[in-house]
PDB file of C-alpha atoms and ligand atoms in Angstrom:
ATOM      1  CA  UNK A   1     236.667 181.526  91.484  1.00 72.00           C
ATOM      2  CA  UNK A   2     235.433 179.874  88.288  1.00 90.00           C
ATOM      3  CA  UNK A   3     235.439 176.090  88.113  1.00 97.00           C
ATOM      4  CA  UNK A   4     238.233 173.904  86.792  1.00 98.00           C
ATOM      5  CA  UNK A   5     237.080 172.574  83.429  1.00 98.00           C
ATOM      6  CA  UNK A   6     237.360 168.797  83.209  1.00 98.00           C
ATOM      7  CA  UNK A   7     238.877 168.212  79.792  1.00 98.00           C
ATOM      8  CA  UNK A   8     237.464 164.884  78.628  1.00 98.00           C
ATOM      9  CA  UNK A   9     239.119 165.184  75.261  1.00 98.00           C
ATOM     10  CA  UNK A  10     242.597 165.579  76.715  1.00 98.00           C
ATOM     11  CA  UNK A  11     242.105 162.874  79.354  1.00 98.00           C
ATOM     12  CA  UNK A  12     240.672 160.552  76.708  1.00 98.00           C
ATOM     13  CA  UNK A  13     243.702 161.140  74.493  1.00 98.00           C
ATOM     14  CA  UNK A  14     246.108 160.410  77.346  1.00 98.00           C
ATOM     15  CA  UNK A  15     244.326 157.153  78.141  1.00 98.00           C
ATOM     16  CA  UNK A  16     244.158 156.226  74.456  1.00 98.00           C
ATOM     17  CA  UNK A  17     247.921 156.768  74.211  1.00 98.00           C
ATOM     18  CA  UNK A  18     248.437 154.108  76.909  1.00 98.00           C
ATOM     19  CA  UNK A  19     245.929 151.837  75.173  1.00 98.00           C
ATOM     20  CA  UNK A  20     247.749 152.180  71.845  1.00 98.00           C
ATOM     21  CA  UNK A  21     250.889 150.811  73.522  1.00 98.00           C
ATOM     22  CA  UNK A  22     248.936 147.978  75.107  1.00 98.00           C
ATOM     23  CA  UNK A  23     247.323 147.080  71.785  1.00 98.00           C
ATOM     24  CA  UNK A  24     250.701 146.908  70.056  1.00 98.00           C
ATOM     25  CA  UNK A  25     251.988 144.602  72.819  1.00 97.00           C
ATOM     26  CA  UNK A  26     248.936 142.379  72.363  1.00 97.00           C
ATOM     27  CA  UNK A  27     249.565 142.292  68.629  1.00 97.00           C
ATOM     28  CA  UNK A  28     253.103 141.069  69.308  1.00 97.00           C
ATOM     29  CA  UNK A  29     251.468 138.170  71.162  1.00 95.00           C
ATOM     30  CA  UNK A  30     249.261 137.494  68.133  1.00 95.00           C
ATOM     31  CA  UNK A  31     246.102 139.101  69.537  1.00 96.00           C
ATOM     32  CA  UNK A  32     244.490 141.958  67.618  1.00 97.00           C
ATOM     33  CA  UNK A  33     241.606 143.396  69.633  1.00 98.00           C
ATOM     34  CA  UNK A  34     238.593 143.473  67.335  1.00 98.00           C
ATOM     35  CA  UNK A  35     235.294 145.324  67.738  1.00 98.00           C
ATOM     36  CA  UNK A  36     232.262 144.758  65.525  1.00 98.00           C
ATOM     37  CA  UNK A  37     229.570 147.426  65.530  1.00 98.00           C
ATOM     38  CA  UNK A  38     226.109 146.765  64.125  1.00 98.00           C
ATOM     39  CA  UNK A  39     223.929 149.664  63.063  1.00 98.00           C
ATOM     40  CA  UNK A  40     220.348 149.108  61.942  1.00 98.00           C
ATOM     41  CA  UNK A  41     218.695 151.843  59.880  1.00 98.00           C
ATOM     42  CA  UNK A  42     220.059 155.241  58.983  1.00 95.00           C
ATOM     43  CA  UNK A  43     219.523 157.541  61.943  1.00 95.00           C
ATOM     44  CA  UNK A  44     222.053 160.374  61.342  1.00 93.00           C
ATOM     45  CA  UNK A  45     223.001 160.777  65.032  1.00 92.00           C
ATOM     46  CA  UNK A  46     223.658 157.022  65.367  1.00 96.00           C
ATOM     47  CA  UNK A  47     225.722 157.058  62.177  1.00 97.00           C
ATOM     48  CA  UNK A  48     227.804 159.907  63.505  1.00 94.00           C
ATOM     49  CA  UNK A  49     228.419 158.088  66.834  1.00 95.00           C
ATOM     50  CA  UNK A  50     229.385 154.921  64.981  1.00 97.00           C
ATOM     51  CA  UNK A  51     231.839 156.871  62.804  1.00 97.00           C
ATOM     52  CA  UNK A  52     233.416 158.310  65.946  1.00 96.00           C
ATOM     53  CA  UNK A  53     233.853 154.803  67.347  1.00 97.00           C
ATOM     54  CA  UNK A  54     235.379 153.541  64.104  1.00 97.00           C
ATOM     55  CA  UNK A  55     237.882 156.415  63.984  1.00 97.00           C
ATOM     56  CA  UNK A  56     238.897 155.915  67.609  1.00 98.00           C
ATOM     57  CA  UNK A  57     239.495 152.176  67.181  1.00 98.00           C
ATOM     58  CA  UNK A  58     241.683 152.814  64.126  1.00 98.00           C
ATOM     59  CA  UNK A  59     243.770 155.403  66.003  1.00 97.00           C
ATOM     60  CA  UNK A  60     244.392 152.927  68.806  1.00 98.00           C
ATOM     61  CA  UNK A  61     245.242 150.008  66.502  1.00 98.00           C
ATOM     62  CA  UNK A  62     242.061 148.106  67.366  1.00 98.00           C
ATOM     63  CA  UNK A  63     240.488 146.336  64.386  1.00 98.00           C
ATOM     64  CA  UNK A  64     236.895 147.232  63.775  1.00 98.00           C
ATOM     65  CA  UNK A  65     234.147 146.657  61.303  1.00 97.00           C
ATOM     66  CA  UNK A  66     230.724 148.170  60.963  1.00 98.00           C
ATOM     67  CA  UNK A  67     227.839 146.014  59.791  1.00 98.00           C
ATOM     68  CA  UNK A  68     225.107 148.206  58.328  1.00 98.00           C
ATOM     69  CA  UNK A  69     221.662 146.621  58.204  1.00 98.00           C
ATOM     70  CA  UNK A  70     218.572 148.256  56.701  1.00 98.00           C
ATOM     71  CA  UNK A  71     215.749 149.489  58.958  1.00 98.00           C
ATOM     72  CA  UNK A  72     213.570 146.725  57.463  1.00 98.00           C
ATOM     73  CA  UNK A  73     215.812 144.072  59.103  1.00 98.00           C
ATOM     74  CA  UNK A  74     213.732 141.655  61.171  1.00 98.00           C
ATOM     75  CA  UNK A  75     214.547 140.922  64.794  1.00 98.00           C
ATOM     76  CA  UNK A  76     215.305 137.301  63.836  1.00 98.00           C
ATOM     77  CA  UNK A  77     217.836 138.423  61.207  1.00 98.00           C
ATOM     78  CA  UNK A  78     219.583 140.687  63.685  1.00 98.00           C
ATOM     79  CA  UNK A  79     219.691 137.961  66.357  1.00 98.00           C
ATOM     80  CA  UNK A  80     221.141 135.522  63.816  1.00 98.00           C
ATOM     81  CA  UNK A  81     223.888 138.009  62.950  1.00 98.00           C
ATOM     82  CA  UNK A  82     224.702 138.479  66.637  1.00 98.00           C
ATOM     83  CA  UNK A  83     224.810 134.714  67.173  1.00 98.00           C
ATOM     84  CA  UNK A  84     227.271 134.353  64.287  1.00 98.00           C
ATOM     85  CA  UNK A  85     229.488 137.022  65.857  1.00 98.00           C
ATOM     86  CA  UNK A  86     229.232 135.365  69.275  1.00 98.00           C
ATOM     87  CA  UNK A  87     230.843 132.302  67.687  1.00 98.00           C
ATOM     88  CA  UNK A  88     233.404 134.193  65.592  1.00 97.00           C
ATOM     89  CA  UNK A  89     236.670 133.803  67.510  1.00 96.00           C
ATOM     90  CA  UNK A  90     238.420 136.783  65.936  1.00 97.00           C
ATOM     91  CA  UNK A  91     235.691 139.170  67.185  1.00 98.00           C
ATOM     92  CA  UNK A  92     236.227 140.185  70.808  1.00 98.00           C
ATOM     93  CA  UNK A  93     233.612 142.909  71.237  1.00 98.00           C
ATOM     94  CA  UNK A  94     230.093 143.345  69.812  1.00 98.00           C
ATOM     95  CA  UNK A  95     228.180 146.612  70.006  1.00 98.00           C
ATOM     96  CA  UNK A  96     224.692 147.076  68.594  1.00 98.00           C
ATOM     97  CA  UNK A  97     224.059 150.798  68.281  1.00 98.00           C
ATOM     98  CA  UNK A  98     220.880 151.926  70.035  1.00 97.00           C
ATOM     99  CA  UNK A  99     218.149 152.944  69.526  1.00 96.00           C
ATOM    100  CA  UNK A 100     216.835 150.199  67.264  1.00 98.00           C
ATOM    101  CA  UNK A 101     213.752 150.398  65.017  1.00 98.00           C
ATOM    102  CA  UNK A 102     210.500 149.960  66.973  1.00 98.00           C
ATOM    103  CA  UNK A 103     209.802 146.445  65.654  1.00 98.00           C
ATOM    104  CA  UNK A 104     212.996 145.107  67.287  1.00 98.00           C
ATOM    105  CA  UNK A 105     213.020 144.401  71.017  1.00 98.00           C
ATOM    106  CA  UNK A 106     216.149 146.047  72.410  1.00 98.00           C
ATOM    107  CA  UNK A 107     216.262 143.922  75.537  1.00 98.00           C
ATOM    108  CA  UNK A 108     216.157 140.698  73.495  1.00 98.00           C
ATOM    109  CA  UNK A 109     219.044 142.008  71.409  1.00 98.00           C
ATOM    110  CA  UNK A 110     221.089 142.999  74.477  1.00 98.00           C
ATOM    111  CA  UNK A 111     220.542 139.572  76.026  1.00 98.00           C
ATOM    112  CA  UNK A 112     221.590 137.793  72.823  1.00 98.00           C
ATOM    113  CA  UNK A 113     225.077 139.336  72.824  1.00 98.00           C
ATOM    114  CA  UNK A 114     227.478 137.040  74.662  1.00 98.00           C
ATOM    115  CA  UNK A 115     228.283 138.577  78.074  1.00 97.00           C
ATOM    116  CA  UNK A 116     231.966 137.900  77.243  1.00 97.00           C
ATOM    117  CA  UNK A 117     231.720 140.204  74.210  1.00 98.00           C
ATOM    118  CA  UNK A 118     229.344 142.760  75.712  1.00 98.00           C
ATOM    119  CA  UNK A 119     231.645 145.794  75.566  1.00 98.00           C
ATOM    120  CA  UNK A 120     228.656 148.084  76.252  1.00 98.00           C
ATOM    121  CA  UNK A 121     228.161 146.408  79.634  1.00 98.00           C
ATOM    122  CA  UNK A 122     224.400 146.226  79.062  1.00 98.00           C
ATOM    123  CA  UNK A 123     223.853 142.442  79.456  1.00 98.00           C
ATOM    124  CA  UNK A 124     221.967 141.594  82.678  1.00 98.00           C
ATOM    125  CA  UNK A 125     224.875 139.365  83.763  1.00 98.00           C
ATOM    126  CA  UNK A 126     227.301 142.265  83.486  1.00 98.00           C
ATOM    127  CA  UNK A 127     224.845 144.644  85.156  1.00 98.00           C
ATOM    128  CA  UNK A 128     224.490 142.142  88.004  1.00 98.00           C
ATOM    129  CA  UNK A 129     228.256 141.871  88.368  1.00 97.00           C
ATOM    130  CA  UNK A 130     228.545 145.658  88.384  1.00 98.00           C
ATOM    131  CA  UNK A 131     225.942 145.842  91.152  1.00 98.00           C
ATOM    132  CA  UNK A 132     227.822 143.218  93.150  1.00 97.00           C
ATOM    133  CA  UNK A 133     231.031 145.216  92.696  1.00 97.00           C
ATOM    134  CA  UNK A 134     232.683 142.436  90.663  1.00 97.00           C
ATOM    135  CA  UNK A 135     235.230 143.111  87.941  1.00 96.00           C
ATOM    136  CA  UNK A 136     233.203 143.185  84.722  1.00 97.00           C
ATOM    137  CA  UNK A 137     232.480 145.237  81.602  1.00 98.00           C
ATOM    138  CA  UNK A 138     231.195 148.578  82.879  1.00 98.00           C
ATOM    139  CA  UNK A 139     228.839 150.697  80.749  1.00 98.00           C
ATOM    140  CA  UNK A 140     231.053 153.161  78.895  1.00 98.00           C
ATOM    141  CA  UNK A 141     229.561 156.542  79.849  1.00 98.00           C
ATOM    142  CA  UNK A 142     229.328 155.814  83.606  1.00 98.00           C
ATOM    143  CA  UNK A 143     232.823 154.235  83.509  1.00 98.00           C
ATOM    144  CA  UNK A 144     234.169 157.360  81.771  1.00 98.00           C
ATOM    145  CA  UNK A 145     232.555 159.615  84.387  1.00 98.00           C
ATOM    146  CA  UNK A 146     234.195 157.698  87.251  1.00 98.00           C
ATOM    147  CA  UNK A 147     237.572 157.918  85.438  1.00 98.00           C
ATOM    148  CA  UNK A 148     237.163 161.683  85.133  1.00 98.00           C
ATOM    149  CA  UNK A 149     236.373 162.095  88.829  1.00 98.00           C
ATOM    150  CA  UNK A 150     239.396 159.955  89.770  1.00 98.00           C
ATOM    151  CA  UNK A 151     241.736 161.695  87.357  1.00 98.00           C
ATOM    152  CA  UNK A 152     240.865 165.141  88.691  1.00 98.00           C
ATOM    153  CA  UNK A 153     241.191 163.979  92.307  1.00 98.00           C
ATOM    154  CA  UNK A 154     237.517 164.621  93.094  1.00 98.00           C
ATOM    155  CA  UNK A 155     236.575 162.773  96.265  1.00 98.00           C
ATOM    156  CA  UNK A 156     233.599 160.421  95.937  1.00 98.00           C
ATOM    157  CA  UNK A 157     233.678 158.577  99.268  1.00 98.00           C
ATOM    158  CA  UNK A 158     231.188 160.029 101.739  1.00 98.00           C
ATOM    159  CA  UNK A 159     229.982 162.694  99.301  1.00 98.00           C
ATOM    160  CA  UNK A 160     226.402 163.291  98.232  1.00 98.00           C
ATOM    161  CA  UNK A 161     226.064 162.405  94.550  1.00 99.00           C
ATOM    162  CA  UNK A 162     222.823 163.379  92.837  1.00 98.00           C
ATOM    163  CA  UNK A 163     222.004 161.764  89.501  1.00 98.00           C
ATOM    164  CA  UNK A 164     219.324 163.385  87.361  1.00 98.00           C
ATOM    165  CA  UNK A 165     218.075 160.761  84.918  1.00 98.00           C
ATOM    166  CA  UNK A 166     217.403 157.043  85.309  1.00 98.00           C
ATOM    167  CA  UNK A 167     218.182 155.494  81.936  1.00 97.00           C
ATOM    168  CA  UNK A 168     219.692 152.018  81.799  1.00 97.00           C
ATOM    169  CA  UNK A 169     222.619 153.405  79.777  1.00 97.00           C
ATOM    170  CA  UNK A 170     223.665 156.278  82.046  1.00 98.00           C
ATOM    171  CA  UNK A 171     221.563 157.260  85.065  1.00 98.00           C
ATOM    172  CA  UNK A 172     221.047 153.934  86.822  1.00 98.00           C
ATOM    173  CA  UNK A 173     224.577 152.561  86.325  1.00 98.00           C
ATOM    174  CA  UNK A 174     226.414 155.790  87.166  1.00 98.00           C
ATOM    175  CA  UNK A 175     224.529 155.948  90.459  1.00 98.00           C
ATOM    176  CA  UNK A 176     225.506 152.341  91.171  1.00 98.00           C
ATOM    177  CA  UNK A 177     229.191 152.989  90.409  1.00 98.00           C
ATOM    178  CA  UNK A 178     229.166 156.048  92.683  1.00 98.00           C
ATOM    179  CA  UNK A 179     227.553 153.931  95.396  1.00 98.00           C
ATOM    180  CA  UNK A 180     230.241 151.266  94.895  1.00 98.00           C
ATOM    181  CA  UNK A 181     232.747 154.057  95.604  1.00 98.00           C
ATOM    182  CA  UNK A 182     230.960 154.919  98.865  1.00 98.00           C
ATOM    183  CA  UNK A 183     229.021 158.007  97.791  1.00 98.00           C
ATOM    184  CA  UNK A 184     225.565 158.669  99.205  1.00 98.00           C
ATOM    185  CA  UNK A 185     223.466 158.565  96.063  1.00 98.00           C
ATOM    186  CA  UNK A 186     220.147 160.232  95.247  1.00 98.00           C
ATOM    187  CA  UNK A 187     218.365 159.518  91.968  1.00 98.00           C
ATOM    188  CA  UNK A 188     216.138 162.257  90.532  1.00 98.00           C
ATOM    189  CA  UNK A 189     214.026 162.021  87.381  1.00 97.00           C
ATOM    190  CA  UNK A 190     211.114 163.523  85.513  1.00 96.00           C
ATOM    191  CA  UNK A 191     208.645 162.718  88.319  1.00 98.00           C
ATOM    192  CA  UNK A 192     210.801 164.108  91.143  1.00 98.00           C
ATOM    193  CA  UNK A 193     209.085 166.835  93.146  1.00 98.00           C
ATOM    194  CA  UNK A 194     211.132 169.858  94.203  1.00 98.00           C
ATOM    195  CA  UNK A 195     214.201 168.864  92.188  1.00 98.00           C
ATOM    196  CA  UNK A 196     216.184 171.883  93.361  1.00 98.00           C
ATOM    197  CA  UNK A 197     215.977 170.681  96.988  1.00 98.00           C
ATOM    198  CA  UNK A 198     218.100 167.707  95.934  1.00 98.00           C
ATOM    199  CA  UNK A 199     220.425 169.296  93.401  1.00 98.00           C
ATOM    200  CA  UNK A 200     221.442 172.134  95.738  1.00 98.00           C
ATOM    201  CA  UNK A 201     222.746 169.607  98.256  1.00 98.00           C
ATOM    202  CA  UNK A 202     224.808 167.666  95.691  1.00 98.00           C
ATOM    203  CA  UNK A 203     228.592 167.584  96.077  1.00 99.00           C
ATOM    204  CA  UNK A 204     228.657 165.727  92.756  1.00 99.00           C
ATOM    205  CA  UNK A 205     225.848 166.422  90.299  1.00 98.00           C
ATOM    206  CA  UNK A 206     225.386 164.183  87.266  1.00 98.00           C
ATOM    207  CA  UNK A 207     223.031 165.748  84.727  1.00 98.00           C
ATOM    208  CA  UNK A 208     221.644 163.182  82.275  1.00 98.00           C
ATOM    209  CA  UNK A 209     218.350 164.870  81.511  1.00 95.00           C
ATOM    210  CA  UNK A 210     218.454 165.250  77.724  1.00 95.00           C
ATOM    211  CA  UNK A 211     217.203 168.861  77.716  1.00 96.00           C
ATOM    212  CA  UNK A 212     219.419 171.817  76.833  1.00 96.00           C
ATOM    213  CA  UNK A 213     220.705 174.109  79.615  1.00 95.00           C
ATOM    214  CA  UNK A 214     218.064 173.155  82.216  1.00 96.00           C
ATOM    215  CA  UNK A 215     220.567 173.046  85.094  1.00 98.00           C
ATOM    216  CA  UNK A 216     221.683 176.543  86.017  1.00 97.00           C
ATOM    217  CA  UNK A 217     223.646 178.212  88.810  1.00 97.00           C
ATOM    218  CA  UNK A 218     220.598 178.412  91.091  1.00 98.00           C
ATOM    219  CA  UNK A 219     220.264 174.603  90.997  1.00 98.00           C
ATOM    220  CA  UNK A 220     223.761 173.828  92.236  1.00 98.00           C
ATOM    221  CA  UNK A 221     225.696 174.000  95.470  1.00 98.00           C
ATOM    222  CA  UNK A 222     228.716 176.279  95.771  1.00 98.00           C
ATOM    223  CA  UNK A 223     231.837 174.202  95.045  1.00 98.00           C
ATOM    224  CA  UNK A 224     230.024 171.196  93.525  1.00 98.00           C
ATOM    225  CA  UNK A 225     231.518 169.002  90.789  1.00 98.00           C
ATOM    226  CA  UNK A 226     229.174 169.077  87.793  1.00 98.00           C
ATOM    227  CA  UNK A 227     229.187 166.311  85.177  1.00 98.00           C
ATOM    228  CA  UNK A 228     227.098 167.113  82.119  1.00 98.00           C
ATOM    229  CA  UNK A 229     226.056 164.045  80.135  1.00 98.00           C
ATOM    230  CA  UNK A 230     223.688 165.920  77.805  1.00 97.00           C
ATOM    231  CA  UNK A 231     224.369 166.109  74.088  1.00 94.00           C
ATOM    232  CA  UNK A 232     221.662 168.373  72.675  1.00 94.00           C
ATOM    233  CA  UNK A 233     221.796 169.667  69.126  1.00 91.00           C
ATOM    234  CA  UNK A 234     220.685 173.286  68.810  1.00 91.00           C
ATOM    235  CA  UNK A 235     218.948 174.926  65.854  1.00 91.00           C
ATOM    236  CA  UNK A 236     222.248 176.314  64.558  1.00 93.00           C
ATOM    237  CA  UNK A 237     223.720 172.757  64.544  1.00 89.00           C
ATOM    238  CA  UNK A 238     225.991 173.298  67.555  1.00 93.00           C
ATOM    239  CA  UNK A 239     225.966 171.006  70.587  1.00 93.00           C
ATOM    240  CA  UNK A 240     225.056 172.002  74.113  1.00 96.00           C
ATOM    241  CA  UNK A 241     224.725 170.093  77.350  1.00 97.00           C
ATOM    242  CA  UNK A 242     222.008 169.836  79.988  1.00 98.00           C
ATOM    243  CA  UNK A 243     223.894 172.397  82.081  1.00 98.00           C
ATOM    244  CA  UNK A 244     224.088 176.126  81.418  1.00 98.00           C
ATOM    245  CA  UNK A 245     227.881 176.077  81.414  1.00 98.00           C
ATOM    246  CA  UNK A 246     228.543 179.811  81.802  1.00 97.00           C
ATOM    247  CA  UNK A 247     226.446 180.324  84.936  1.00 97.00           C
ATOM    248  CA  UNK A 248     227.245 176.933  86.511  1.00 98.00           C
ATOM    249  CA  UNK A 249     231.008 177.396  86.050  1.00 98.00           C
ATOM    250  CA  UNK A 250     230.884 180.493  88.291  1.00 97.00           C
ATOM    251  CA  UNK A 251     229.613 178.419  91.210  1.00 98.00           C
ATOM    252  CA  UNK A 252     231.047 174.900  90.702  1.00 98.00           C
ATOM    253  CA  UNK A 253     234.536 173.684  91.626  1.00 98.00           C
ATOM    254  CA  UNK A 254     234.737 171.351  88.603  1.00 98.00           C
ATOM    255  CA  UNK A 255     232.613 171.149  85.481  1.00 98.00           C
ATOM    256  CA  UNK A 256     232.621 169.181  82.232  1.00 98.00           C
ATOM    257  CA  UNK A 257     232.075 171.064  78.961  1.00 98.00           C
ATOM    258  CA  UNK A 258     229.928 169.929  76.014  1.00 98.00           C
ATOM    259  CA  UNK A 259     231.416 169.000  73.620  1.00 96.00           C
ATOM    260  CA  UNK A 260     234.835 167.674  74.763  1.00 97.00           C
ATOM    261  CA  UNK A 261     233.627 166.469  78.144  1.00 98.00           C
ATOM    262  CA  UNK A 262     231.888 163.165  78.753  1.00 98.00           C
ATOM    263  CA  UNK A 263     231.532 162.263  75.031  1.00 97.00           C
ATOM    264  CA  UNK A 264     235.199 161.502  74.289  1.00 97.00           C
ATOM    265  CA  UNK A 265     235.455 159.536  77.550  1.00 98.00           C
ATOM    266  CA  UNK A 266     232.559 157.269  76.520  1.00 98.00           C
ATOM    267  CA  UNK A 267     234.409 156.223  73.379  1.00 98.00           C
ATOM    268  CA  UNK A 268     237.654 155.844  75.311  1.00 98.00           C
ATOM    269  CA  UNK A 269     236.073 153.394  77.728  1.00 98.00           C
ATOM    270  CA  UNK A 270     234.620 151.417  74.816  1.00 98.00           C
ATOM    271  CA  UNK A 271     238.201 150.953  73.596  1.00 98.00           C
ATOM    272  CA  UNK A 272     239.213 149.914  77.112  1.00 98.00           C
ATOM    273  CA  UNK A 273     236.420 147.330  77.248  1.00 98.00           C
ATOM    274  CA  UNK A 274     237.383 145.972  73.828  1.00 98.00           C
ATOM    275  CA  UNK A 275     240.966 145.474  75.009  1.00 98.00           C
ATOM    276  CA  UNK A 276     239.657 143.775  78.155  1.00 97.00           C
ATOM    277  CA  UNK A 277     237.545 141.443  75.992  1.00 98.00           C
ATOM    278  CA  UNK A 278     240.531 140.643  73.762  1.00 97.00           C
ATOM    279  CA  UNK A 279     242.585 139.723  76.812  1.00 96.00           C
ATOM    280  CA  UNK A 280     239.833 137.300  77.812  1.00 90.00           C
ATOM    281  CA  UNK A 281     239.280 139.220  81.017  1.00 69.00           C
ATOM    282  CA  UNK A 282     235.529 139.068  81.159  1.00 63.00           C
ATOM    283  CA  UNK A 283     234.535 137.460  84.431  1.00 59.00           C
ATOM    284  CA  UNK A 284     234.226 134.013  82.896  1.00 60.00           C
ATOM    285  CA  UNK A 285     237.200 134.011  80.543  1.00 51.00           C
ATOM    286  CA  UNK A 286     236.276 133.129  76.994  1.00 50.00           C
TER     287      UNK A 286
HETATM  288  N1  GUN B   1     223.276 154.785  71.895  1.00 68.66           N
HETATM  289  C1  GUN B   1     223.553 155.847  72.683  1.00 68.66           C
HETATM  290  N2  GUN B   1     224.528 155.533  73.560  1.00 68.66           N
HETATM  291  C2  GUN B   1     224.860 154.246  73.323  1.00 68.66           C
HETATM  292  C3  GUN B   1     225.796 153.361  73.910  1.00 68.66           C
HETATM  293  O1  GUN B   1     226.530 153.685  74.854  1.00 68.66           O
HETATM  294  N3  GUN B   1     225.849 152.109  73.369  1.00 68.66           N
HETATM  295  C4  GUN B   1     225.032 151.719  72.358  1.00 68.66           C
HETATM  296  N4  GUN B   1     225.148 150.479  71.918  1.00 68.66           N
HETATM  297  N5  GUN B   1     224.148 152.520  71.795  1.00 68.66           N
HETATM  298  C5  GUN B   1     224.062 153.779  72.280  1.00 68.66           C
END
């Protein structure tokens, strides 16, 4: 039987509907959740992601602004801007779109954003809290993946979850969140030998490879839940994931499509984190 398709767009819209109500209640209390996004340079993919974030905030009633800085911006100028926003009371969430130009140290930038406003969940303090299982800002893509698994009733506890990819944004944190939910977690990456030995024993397979259609039916276990984090642009301009959807869907029990899978959930969880920041619910208050 072909897999159930996990509809990230529909789930995201349902969650955003609840958030819209919550935002209007906050506004009645005089709090307008406010996200500021900084984009440095003019990478077209980054611009498109930032536009998506701006649209989603507007739909939910969250205030947002986008600060565009030229690629010639120095690291010191960017850090100064972040420091200003850290002290700006009306701004609850700060997101610096990555990647940054080579002359700017991303880690320094991440560590300059106040952990209370770190709606990406990338600050070492928030990563540490996530690892400890404390309530904190969770990185948006991993958070969205966990929401999808919960919403579709996919059991995590006791299952073997295999994560392909070890980025700080997706691979490492999604493995940690699955571990927090009592999965047995295996990390695979570009240096892993005999990858298929691991992927074919995965009850939950998270593909965050960044290469189009590299995971096919022969790599997966019958009845597995497949989460495809890849967003690869093809020559004809269309998007495809890391998973060959057609063949994998014949063998999996659940599978996310690309587009309309993980992508819309990432933005949804950014909205959720911004609301959390506005409510002063970071671990330390504000
Ligand atoms: N670039 C790609 N994904 C992300 C993300 O989740 N947050 C930020 N800030 N930049 C990104």
